[in-house]
JSON list of C-alpha atoms and ligand atoms in Angstrom, two decimals:
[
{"chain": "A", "resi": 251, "resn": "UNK", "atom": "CA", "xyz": [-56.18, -2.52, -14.79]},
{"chain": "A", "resi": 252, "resn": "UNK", "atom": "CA", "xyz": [-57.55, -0.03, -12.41]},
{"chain": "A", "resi": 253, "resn": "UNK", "atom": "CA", "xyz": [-60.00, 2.89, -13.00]},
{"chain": "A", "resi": 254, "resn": "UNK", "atom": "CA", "xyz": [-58.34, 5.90, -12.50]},
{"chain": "A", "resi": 255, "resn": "UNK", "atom": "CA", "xyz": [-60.25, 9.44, -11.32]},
{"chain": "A", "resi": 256, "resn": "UNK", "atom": "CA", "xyz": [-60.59, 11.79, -13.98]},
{"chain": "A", "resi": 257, "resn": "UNK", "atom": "CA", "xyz": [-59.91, 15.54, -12.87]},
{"chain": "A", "resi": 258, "resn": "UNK", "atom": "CA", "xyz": [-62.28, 18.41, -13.22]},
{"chain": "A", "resi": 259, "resn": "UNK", "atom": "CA", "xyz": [-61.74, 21.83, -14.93]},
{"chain": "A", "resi": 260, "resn": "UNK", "atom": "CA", "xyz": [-60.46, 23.67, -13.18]},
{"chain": "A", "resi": 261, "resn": "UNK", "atom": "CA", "xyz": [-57.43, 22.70, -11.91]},
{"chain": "A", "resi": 262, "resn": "UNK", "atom": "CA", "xyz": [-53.55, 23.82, -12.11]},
{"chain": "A", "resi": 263, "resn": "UNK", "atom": "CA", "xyz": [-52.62, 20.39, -13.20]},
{"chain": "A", "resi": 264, "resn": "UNK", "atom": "CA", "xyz": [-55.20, 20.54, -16.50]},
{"chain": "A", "resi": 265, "resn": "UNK", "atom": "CA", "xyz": [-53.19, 23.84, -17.49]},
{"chain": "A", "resi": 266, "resn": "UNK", "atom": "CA", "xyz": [-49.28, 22.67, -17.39]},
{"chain": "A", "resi": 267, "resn": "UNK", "atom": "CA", "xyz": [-47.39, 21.91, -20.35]},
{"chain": "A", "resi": 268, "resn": "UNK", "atom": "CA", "xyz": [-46.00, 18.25, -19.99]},
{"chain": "A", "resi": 269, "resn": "UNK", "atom": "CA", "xyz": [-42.60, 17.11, -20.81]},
{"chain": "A", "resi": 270, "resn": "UNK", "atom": "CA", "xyz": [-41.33, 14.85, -22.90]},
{"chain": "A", "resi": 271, "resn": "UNK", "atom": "CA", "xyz": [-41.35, 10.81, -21.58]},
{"chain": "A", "resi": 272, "resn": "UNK", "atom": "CA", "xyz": [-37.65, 9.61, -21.49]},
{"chain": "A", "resi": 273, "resn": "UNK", "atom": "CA", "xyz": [-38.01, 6.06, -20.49]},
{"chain": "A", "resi": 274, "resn": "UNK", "atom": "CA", "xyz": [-40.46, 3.66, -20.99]},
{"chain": "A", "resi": 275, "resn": "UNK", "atom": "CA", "xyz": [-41.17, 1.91, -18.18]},
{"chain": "A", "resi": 276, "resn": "UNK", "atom": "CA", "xyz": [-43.67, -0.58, -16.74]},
{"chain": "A", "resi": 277, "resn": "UNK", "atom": "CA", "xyz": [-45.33, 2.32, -14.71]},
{"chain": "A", "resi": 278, "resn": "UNK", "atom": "CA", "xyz": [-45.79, 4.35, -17.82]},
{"chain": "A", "resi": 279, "resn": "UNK", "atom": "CA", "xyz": [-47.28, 0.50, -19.59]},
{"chain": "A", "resi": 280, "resn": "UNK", "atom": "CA", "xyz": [-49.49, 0.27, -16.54]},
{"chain": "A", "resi": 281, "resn": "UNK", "atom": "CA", "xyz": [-50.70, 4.05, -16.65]},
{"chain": "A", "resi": 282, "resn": "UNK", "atom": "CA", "xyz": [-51.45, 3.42, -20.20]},
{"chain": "A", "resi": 283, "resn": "UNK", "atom": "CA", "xyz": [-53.56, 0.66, -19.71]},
{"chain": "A", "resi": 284, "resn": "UNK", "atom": "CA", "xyz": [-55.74, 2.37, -16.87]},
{"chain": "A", "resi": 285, "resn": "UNK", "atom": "CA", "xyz": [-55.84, 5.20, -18.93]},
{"chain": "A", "resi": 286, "resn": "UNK", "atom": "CA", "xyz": [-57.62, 3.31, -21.73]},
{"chain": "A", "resi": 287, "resn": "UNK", "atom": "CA", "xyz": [-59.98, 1.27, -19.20]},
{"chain": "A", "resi": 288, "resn": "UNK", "atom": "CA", "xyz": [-61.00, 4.88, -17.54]},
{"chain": "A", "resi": 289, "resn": "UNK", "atom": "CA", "xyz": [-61.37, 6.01, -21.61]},
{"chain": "A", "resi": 290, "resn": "UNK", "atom": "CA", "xyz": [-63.73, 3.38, -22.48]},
{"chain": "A", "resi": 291, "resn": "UNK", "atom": "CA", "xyz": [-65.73, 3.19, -18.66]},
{"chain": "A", "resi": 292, "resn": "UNK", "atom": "CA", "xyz": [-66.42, 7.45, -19.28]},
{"chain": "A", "resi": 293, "resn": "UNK", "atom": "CA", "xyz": [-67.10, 6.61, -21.98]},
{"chain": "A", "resi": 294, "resn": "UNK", "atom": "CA", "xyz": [-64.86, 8.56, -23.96]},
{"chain": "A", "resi": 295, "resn": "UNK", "atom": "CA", "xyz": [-62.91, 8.48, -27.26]},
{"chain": "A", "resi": 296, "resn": "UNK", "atom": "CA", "xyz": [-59.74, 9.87, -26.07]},
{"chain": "A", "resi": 297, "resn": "UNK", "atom": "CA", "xyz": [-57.80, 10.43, -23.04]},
{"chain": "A", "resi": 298, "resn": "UNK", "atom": "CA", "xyz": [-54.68, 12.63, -21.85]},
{"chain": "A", "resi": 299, "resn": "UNK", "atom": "CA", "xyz": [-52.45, 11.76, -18.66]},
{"chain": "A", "resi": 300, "resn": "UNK", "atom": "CA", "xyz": [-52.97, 15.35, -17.27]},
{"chain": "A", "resi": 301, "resn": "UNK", "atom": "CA", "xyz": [-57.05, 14.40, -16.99]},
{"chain": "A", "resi": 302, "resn": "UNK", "atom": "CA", "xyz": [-55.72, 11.16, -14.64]},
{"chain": "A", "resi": 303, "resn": "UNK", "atom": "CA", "xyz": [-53.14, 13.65, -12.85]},
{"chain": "A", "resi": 304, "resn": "UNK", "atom": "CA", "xyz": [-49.82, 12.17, -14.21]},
{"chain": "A", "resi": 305, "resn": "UNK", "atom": "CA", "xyz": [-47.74, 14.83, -16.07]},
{"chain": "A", "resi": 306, "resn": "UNK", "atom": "CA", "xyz": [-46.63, 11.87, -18.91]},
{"chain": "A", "resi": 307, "resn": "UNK", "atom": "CA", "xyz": [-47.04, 13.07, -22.08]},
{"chain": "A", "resi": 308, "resn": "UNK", "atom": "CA", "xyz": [-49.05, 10.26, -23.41]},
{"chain": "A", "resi": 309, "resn": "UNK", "atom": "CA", "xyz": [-52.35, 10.11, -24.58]},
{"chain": "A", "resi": 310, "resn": "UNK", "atom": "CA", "xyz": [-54.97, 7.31, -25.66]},
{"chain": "A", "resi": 311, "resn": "UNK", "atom": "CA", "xyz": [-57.41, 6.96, -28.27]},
{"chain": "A", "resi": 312, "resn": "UNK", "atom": "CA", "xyz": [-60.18, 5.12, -29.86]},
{"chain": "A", "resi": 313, "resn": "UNK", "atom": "CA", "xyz": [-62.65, 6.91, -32.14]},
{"chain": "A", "resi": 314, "resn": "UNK", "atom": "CA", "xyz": [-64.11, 3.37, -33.60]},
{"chain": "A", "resi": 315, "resn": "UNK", "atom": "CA", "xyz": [-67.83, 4.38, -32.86]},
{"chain": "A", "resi": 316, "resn": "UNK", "atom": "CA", "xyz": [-69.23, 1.50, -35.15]},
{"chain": "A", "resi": 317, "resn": "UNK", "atom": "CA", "xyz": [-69.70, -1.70, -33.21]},
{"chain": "A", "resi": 318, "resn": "UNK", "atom": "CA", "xyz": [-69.41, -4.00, -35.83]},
{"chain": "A", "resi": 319, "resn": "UNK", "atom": "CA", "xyz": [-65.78, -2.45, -36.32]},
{"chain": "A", "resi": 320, "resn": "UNK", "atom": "CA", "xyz": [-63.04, -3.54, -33.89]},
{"chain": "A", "resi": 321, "resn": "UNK", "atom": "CA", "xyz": [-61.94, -0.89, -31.95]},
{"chain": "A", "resi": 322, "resn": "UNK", "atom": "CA", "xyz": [-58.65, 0.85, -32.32]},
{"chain": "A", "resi": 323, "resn": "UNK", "atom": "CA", "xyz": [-57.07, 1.24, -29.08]},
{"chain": "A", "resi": 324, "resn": "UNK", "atom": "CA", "xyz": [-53.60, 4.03, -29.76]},
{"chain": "A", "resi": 325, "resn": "UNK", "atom": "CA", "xyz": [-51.19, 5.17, -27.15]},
{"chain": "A", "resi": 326, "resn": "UNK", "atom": "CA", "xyz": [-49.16, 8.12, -28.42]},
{"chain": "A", "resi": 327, "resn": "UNK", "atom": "CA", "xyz": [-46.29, 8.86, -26.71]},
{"chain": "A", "resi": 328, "resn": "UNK", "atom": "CA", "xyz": [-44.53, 11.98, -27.21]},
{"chain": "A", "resi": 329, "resn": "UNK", "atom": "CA", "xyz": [-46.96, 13.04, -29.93]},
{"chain": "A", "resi": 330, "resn": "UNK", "atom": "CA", "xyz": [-45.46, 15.65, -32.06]},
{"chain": "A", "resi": 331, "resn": "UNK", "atom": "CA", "xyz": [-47.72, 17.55, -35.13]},
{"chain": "A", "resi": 332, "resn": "UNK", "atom": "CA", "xyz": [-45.73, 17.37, -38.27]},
{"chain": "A", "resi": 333, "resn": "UNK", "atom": "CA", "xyz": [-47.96, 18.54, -40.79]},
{"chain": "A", "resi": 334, "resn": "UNK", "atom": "CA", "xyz": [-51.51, 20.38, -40.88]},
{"chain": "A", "resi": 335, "resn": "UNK", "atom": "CA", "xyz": [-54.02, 21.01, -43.89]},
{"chain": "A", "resi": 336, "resn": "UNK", "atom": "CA", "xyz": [-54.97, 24.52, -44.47]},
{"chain": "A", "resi": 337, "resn": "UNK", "atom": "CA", "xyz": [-58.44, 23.01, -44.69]},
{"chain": "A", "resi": 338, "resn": "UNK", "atom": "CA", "xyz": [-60.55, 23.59, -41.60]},
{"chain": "A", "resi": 339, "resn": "UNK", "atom": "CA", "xyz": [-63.26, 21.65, -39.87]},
{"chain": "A", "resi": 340, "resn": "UNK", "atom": "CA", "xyz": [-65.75, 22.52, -36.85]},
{"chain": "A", "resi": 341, "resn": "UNK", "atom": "CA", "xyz": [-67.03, 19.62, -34.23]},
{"chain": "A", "resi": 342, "resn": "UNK", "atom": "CA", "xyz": [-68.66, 19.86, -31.01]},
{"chain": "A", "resi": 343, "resn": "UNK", "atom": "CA", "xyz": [-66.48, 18.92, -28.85]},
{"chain": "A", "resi": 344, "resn": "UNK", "atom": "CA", "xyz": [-66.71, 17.46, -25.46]},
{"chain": "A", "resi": 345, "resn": "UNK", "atom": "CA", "xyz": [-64.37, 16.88, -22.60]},
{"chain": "A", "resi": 346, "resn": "UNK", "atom": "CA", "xyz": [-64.23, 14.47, -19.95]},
{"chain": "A", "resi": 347, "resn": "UNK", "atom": "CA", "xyz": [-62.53, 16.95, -17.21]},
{"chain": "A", "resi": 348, "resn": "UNK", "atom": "CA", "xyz": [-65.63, 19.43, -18.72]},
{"chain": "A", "resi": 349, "resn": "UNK", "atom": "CA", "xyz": [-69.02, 17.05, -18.35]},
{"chain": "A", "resi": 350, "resn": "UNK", "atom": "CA", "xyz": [-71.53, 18.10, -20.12]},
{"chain": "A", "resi": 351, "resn": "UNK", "atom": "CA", "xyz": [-70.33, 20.95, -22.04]},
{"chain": "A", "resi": 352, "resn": "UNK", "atom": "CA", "xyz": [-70.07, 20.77, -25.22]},
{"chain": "A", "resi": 353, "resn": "UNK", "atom": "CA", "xyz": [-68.84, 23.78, -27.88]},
{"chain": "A", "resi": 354, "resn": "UNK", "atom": "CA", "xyz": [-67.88, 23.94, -31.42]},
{"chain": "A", "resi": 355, "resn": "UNK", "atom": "CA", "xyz": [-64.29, 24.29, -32.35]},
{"chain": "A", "resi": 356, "resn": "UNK", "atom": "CA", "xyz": [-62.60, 24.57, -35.77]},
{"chain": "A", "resi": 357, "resn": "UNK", "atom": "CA", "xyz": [-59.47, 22.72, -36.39]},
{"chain": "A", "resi": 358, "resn": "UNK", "atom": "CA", "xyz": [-57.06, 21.60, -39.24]},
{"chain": "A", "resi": 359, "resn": "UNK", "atom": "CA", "xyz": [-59.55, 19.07, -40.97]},
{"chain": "A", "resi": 360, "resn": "UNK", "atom": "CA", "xyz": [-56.13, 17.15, -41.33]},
{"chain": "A", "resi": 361, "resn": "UNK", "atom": "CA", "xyz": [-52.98, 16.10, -39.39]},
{"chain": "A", "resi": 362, "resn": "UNK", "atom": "CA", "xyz": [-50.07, 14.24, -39.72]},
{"chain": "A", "resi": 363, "resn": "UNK", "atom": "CA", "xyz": [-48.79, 12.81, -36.38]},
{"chain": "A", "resi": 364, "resn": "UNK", "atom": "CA", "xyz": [-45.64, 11.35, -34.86]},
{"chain": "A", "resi": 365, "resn": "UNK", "atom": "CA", "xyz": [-45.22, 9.71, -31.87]},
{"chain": "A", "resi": 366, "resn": "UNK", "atom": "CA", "xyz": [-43.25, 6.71, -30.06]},
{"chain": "A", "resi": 367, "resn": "UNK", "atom": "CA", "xyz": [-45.26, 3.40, -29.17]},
{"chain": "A", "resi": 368, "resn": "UNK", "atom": "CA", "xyz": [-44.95, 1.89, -25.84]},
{"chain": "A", "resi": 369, "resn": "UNK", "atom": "CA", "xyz": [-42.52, -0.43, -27.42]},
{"chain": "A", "resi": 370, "resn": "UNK", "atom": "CA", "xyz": [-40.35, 2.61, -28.01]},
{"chain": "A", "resi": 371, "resn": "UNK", "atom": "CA", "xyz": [-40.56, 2.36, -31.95]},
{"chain": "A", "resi": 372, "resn": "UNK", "atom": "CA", "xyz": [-41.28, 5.77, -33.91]},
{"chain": "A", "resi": 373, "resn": "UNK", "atom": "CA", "xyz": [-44.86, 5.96, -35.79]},
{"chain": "A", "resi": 374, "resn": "UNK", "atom": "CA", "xyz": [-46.52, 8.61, -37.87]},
{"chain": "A", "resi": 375, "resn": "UNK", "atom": "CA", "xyz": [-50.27, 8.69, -39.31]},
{"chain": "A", "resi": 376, "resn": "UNK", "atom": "CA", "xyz": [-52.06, 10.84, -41.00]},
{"chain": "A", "resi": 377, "resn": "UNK", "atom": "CA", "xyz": [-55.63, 11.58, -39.55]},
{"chain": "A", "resi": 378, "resn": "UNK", "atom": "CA", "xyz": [-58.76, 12.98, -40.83]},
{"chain": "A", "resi": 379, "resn": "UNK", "atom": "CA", "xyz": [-62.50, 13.35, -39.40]},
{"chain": "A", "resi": 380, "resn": "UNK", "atom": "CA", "xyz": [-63.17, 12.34, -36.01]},
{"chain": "A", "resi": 381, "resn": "UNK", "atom": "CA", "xyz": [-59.53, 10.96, -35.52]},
{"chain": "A", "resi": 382, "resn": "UNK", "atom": "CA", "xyz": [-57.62, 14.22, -36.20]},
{"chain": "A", "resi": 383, "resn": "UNK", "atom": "CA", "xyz": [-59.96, 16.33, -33.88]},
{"chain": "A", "resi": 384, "resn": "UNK", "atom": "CA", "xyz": [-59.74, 13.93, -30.83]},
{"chain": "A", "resi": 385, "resn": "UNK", "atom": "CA", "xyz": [-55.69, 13.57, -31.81]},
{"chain": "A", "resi": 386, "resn": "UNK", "atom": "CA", "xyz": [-55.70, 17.61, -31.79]},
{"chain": "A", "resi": 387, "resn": "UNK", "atom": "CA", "xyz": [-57.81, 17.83, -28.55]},
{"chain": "A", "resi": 388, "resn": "UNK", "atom": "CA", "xyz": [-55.59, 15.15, -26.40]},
{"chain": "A", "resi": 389, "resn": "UNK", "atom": "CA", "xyz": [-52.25, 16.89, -27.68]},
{"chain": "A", "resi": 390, "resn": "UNK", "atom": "CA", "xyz": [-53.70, 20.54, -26.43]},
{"chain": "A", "resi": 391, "resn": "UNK", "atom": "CA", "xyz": [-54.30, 18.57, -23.03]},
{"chain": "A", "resi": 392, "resn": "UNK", "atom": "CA", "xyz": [-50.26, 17.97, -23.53]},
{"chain": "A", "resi": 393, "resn": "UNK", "atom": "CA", "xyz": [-49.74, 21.63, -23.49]},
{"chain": "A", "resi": 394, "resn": "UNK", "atom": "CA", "xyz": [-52.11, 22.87, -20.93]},
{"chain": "A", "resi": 395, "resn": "UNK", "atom": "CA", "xyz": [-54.86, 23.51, -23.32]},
{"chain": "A", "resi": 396, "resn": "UNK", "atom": "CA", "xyz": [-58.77, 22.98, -23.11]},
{"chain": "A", "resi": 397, "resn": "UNK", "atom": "CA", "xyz": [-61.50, 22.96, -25.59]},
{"chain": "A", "resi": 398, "resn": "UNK", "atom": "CA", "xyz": [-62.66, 25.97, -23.92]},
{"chain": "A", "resi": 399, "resn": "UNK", "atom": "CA", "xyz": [-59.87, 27.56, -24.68]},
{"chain": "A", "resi": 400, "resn": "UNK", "atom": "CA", "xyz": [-61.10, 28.02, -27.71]},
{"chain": "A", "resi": 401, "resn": "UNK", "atom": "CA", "xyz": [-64.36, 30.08, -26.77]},
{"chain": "A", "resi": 402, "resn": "UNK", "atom": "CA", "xyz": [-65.01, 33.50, -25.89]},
{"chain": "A", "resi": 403, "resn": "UNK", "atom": "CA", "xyz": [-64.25, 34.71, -22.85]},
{"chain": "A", "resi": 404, "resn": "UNK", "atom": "CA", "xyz": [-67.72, 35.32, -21.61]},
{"chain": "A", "resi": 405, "resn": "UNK", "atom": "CA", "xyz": [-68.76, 31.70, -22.70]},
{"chain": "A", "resi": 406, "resn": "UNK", "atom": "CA", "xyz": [-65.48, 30.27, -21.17]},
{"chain": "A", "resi": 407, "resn": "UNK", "atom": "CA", "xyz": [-66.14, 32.05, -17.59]},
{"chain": "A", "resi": 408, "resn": "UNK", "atom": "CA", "xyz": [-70.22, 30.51, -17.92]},
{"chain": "A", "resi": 409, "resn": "UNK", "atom": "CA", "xyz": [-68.85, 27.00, -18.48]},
{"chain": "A", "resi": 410, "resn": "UNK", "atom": "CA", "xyz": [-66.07, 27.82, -15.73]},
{"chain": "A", "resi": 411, "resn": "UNK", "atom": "CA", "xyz": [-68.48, 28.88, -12.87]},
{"chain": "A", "resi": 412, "resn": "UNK", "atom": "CA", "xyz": [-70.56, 25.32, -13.92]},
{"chain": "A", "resi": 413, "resn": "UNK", "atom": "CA", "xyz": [-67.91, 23.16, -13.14]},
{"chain": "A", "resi": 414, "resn": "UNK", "atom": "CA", "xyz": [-67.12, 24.96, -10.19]},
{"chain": "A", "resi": 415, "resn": "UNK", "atom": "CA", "xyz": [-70.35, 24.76, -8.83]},
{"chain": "A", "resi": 416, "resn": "UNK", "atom": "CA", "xyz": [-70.38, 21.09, -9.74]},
{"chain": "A", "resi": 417, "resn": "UNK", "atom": "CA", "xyz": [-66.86, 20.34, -7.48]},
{"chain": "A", "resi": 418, "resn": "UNK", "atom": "CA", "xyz": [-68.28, 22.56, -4.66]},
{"chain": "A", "resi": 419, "resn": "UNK", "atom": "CA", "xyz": [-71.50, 19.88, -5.22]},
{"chain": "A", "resi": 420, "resn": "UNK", "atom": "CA", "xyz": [-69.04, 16.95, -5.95]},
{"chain": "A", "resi": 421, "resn": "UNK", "atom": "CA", "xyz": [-66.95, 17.37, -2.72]},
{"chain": "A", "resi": 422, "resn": "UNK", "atom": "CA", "xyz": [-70.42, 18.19, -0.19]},
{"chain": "A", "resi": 423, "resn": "UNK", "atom": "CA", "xyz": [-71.69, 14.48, -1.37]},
{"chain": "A", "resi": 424, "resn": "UNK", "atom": "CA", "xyz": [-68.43, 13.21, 0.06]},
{"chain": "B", "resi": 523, "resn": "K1U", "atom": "O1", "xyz": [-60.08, 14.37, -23.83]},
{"chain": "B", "resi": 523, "resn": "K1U", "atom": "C1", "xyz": [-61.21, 14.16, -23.42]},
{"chain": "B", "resi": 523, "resn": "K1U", "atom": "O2", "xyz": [-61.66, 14.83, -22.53]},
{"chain": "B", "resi": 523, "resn": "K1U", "atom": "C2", "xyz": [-62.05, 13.08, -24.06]},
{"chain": "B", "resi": 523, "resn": "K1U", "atom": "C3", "xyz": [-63.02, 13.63, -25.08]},
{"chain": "B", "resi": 523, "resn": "K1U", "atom": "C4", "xyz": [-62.34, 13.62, -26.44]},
{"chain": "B", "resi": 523, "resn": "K1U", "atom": "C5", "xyz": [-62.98, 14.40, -27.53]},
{"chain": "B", "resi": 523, "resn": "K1U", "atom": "C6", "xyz": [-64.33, 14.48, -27.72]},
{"chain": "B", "resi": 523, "resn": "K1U", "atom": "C7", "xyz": [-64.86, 15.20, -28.77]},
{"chain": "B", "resi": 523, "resn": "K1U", "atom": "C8", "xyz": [-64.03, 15.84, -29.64]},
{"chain": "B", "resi": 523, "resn": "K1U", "atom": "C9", "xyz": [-62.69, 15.79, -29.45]},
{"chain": "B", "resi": 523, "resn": "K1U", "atom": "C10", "xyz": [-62.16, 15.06, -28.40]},
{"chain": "B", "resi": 523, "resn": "K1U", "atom": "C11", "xyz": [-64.23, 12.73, -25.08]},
{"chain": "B", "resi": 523, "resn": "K1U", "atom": "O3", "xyz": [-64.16, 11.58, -25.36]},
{"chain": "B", "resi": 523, "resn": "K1U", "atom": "S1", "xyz": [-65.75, 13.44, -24.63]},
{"chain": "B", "resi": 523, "resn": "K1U", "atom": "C12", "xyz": [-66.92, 12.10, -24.86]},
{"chain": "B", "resi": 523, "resn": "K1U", "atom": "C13", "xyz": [-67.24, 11.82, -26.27]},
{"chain": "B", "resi": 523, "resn": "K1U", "atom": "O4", "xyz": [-66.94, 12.62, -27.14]},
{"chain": "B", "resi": 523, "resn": "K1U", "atom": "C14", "xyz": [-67.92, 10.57, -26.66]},
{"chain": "B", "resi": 523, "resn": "K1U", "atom": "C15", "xyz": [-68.35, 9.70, -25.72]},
{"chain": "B", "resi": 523, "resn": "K1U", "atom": "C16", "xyz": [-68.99, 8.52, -26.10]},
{"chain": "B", "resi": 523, "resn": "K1U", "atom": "C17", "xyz": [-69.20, 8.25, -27.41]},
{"chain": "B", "resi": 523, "resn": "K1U", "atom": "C18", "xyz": [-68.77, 9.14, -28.36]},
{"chain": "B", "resi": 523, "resn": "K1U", "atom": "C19", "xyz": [-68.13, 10.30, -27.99]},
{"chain": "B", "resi": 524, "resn": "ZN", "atom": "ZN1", "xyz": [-60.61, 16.81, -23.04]}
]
């Protein structure tokens, strides 16, 4: 498994719209696995290909916080919302291509998702709490959409100009 480098907002390939995996293939089971040893290194609870510049539409998760639970490694492939509750629900949300910014954002409090495992078979859960935010937040990465997204404008441009400032800083420490 290799660490892989997560991108930092912003960046063209954090705002397009992935398409749809058609064959699952040992590169894609390889980028999956990386993509859940860069998830738990962050640390993180969730991950989407876009953040480790591959344009899959895949995402991991893991939103086991308790450590005397066994954690809960997902890959969703081709994750597709097929039902949300009317009830809402606000967390702060992070993001790892955003460090250190954190906002709240109100979501469904409740989703039903289906996607295909990496053995190619068809799942659907239904999520609630912490799971059905993260699953909500990694799918907007599948379309090109950030947490900050969510804000207004003014707030967006602040957090905008920070991480600019910090890949200006990144790059001089080269
Ligand atoms: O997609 C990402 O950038 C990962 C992000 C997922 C997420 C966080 C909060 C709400 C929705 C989705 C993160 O994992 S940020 C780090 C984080 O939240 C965390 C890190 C360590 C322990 C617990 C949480
Ligand atoms: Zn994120």
């Amino acid at each position: 498994m290799t660490l892989r480098p997560i991108l930092i907002h912003p960046d063209p390939r954090l705002k397009a719209k992935t398409p749809p995996v058609t064959e699952i293939t040992d590169d894609l089971r390889k980028l999956a696995d990386d993509m859940l040893q860069t998830m738990y290194e962050a640390p993180g609870i969730g991950l989407a290909a876009p953040q480790v510049a591959s344009d899959a539409r895949m995402l991991v998760m893991d939103c086991v916080k308790d450590e005397h639970i066994p954690p809960r490694p997902m890959v969703l492939i081709n994750p597709e919302v097929t039902f949300t509750s009317e009830r809402m629900n606000t967390y702060e949300e992070g993001c790892l291509s955003i460090p250190d910014q954190y906002a709240d954002v109100e979501r469904p409090a409740e989703v039903t998702v289906r996607w295909l495992g990496l053995d190619g078979s068809e799942q659907e859960e239904h999520f609630t709490g912490l799971w059905a935010t993260c699953v909500q937040h990694e799918i907007d990465h599948l379309n090109g959409k950030l947490f900050i997204d969510y804000l207004k404008p003014l707030k967006r441009q602040m957090i905008t100009r920070k991480m600019q400032k910090l890949k200006r800083e990144r790059a001089r420490a080269l």
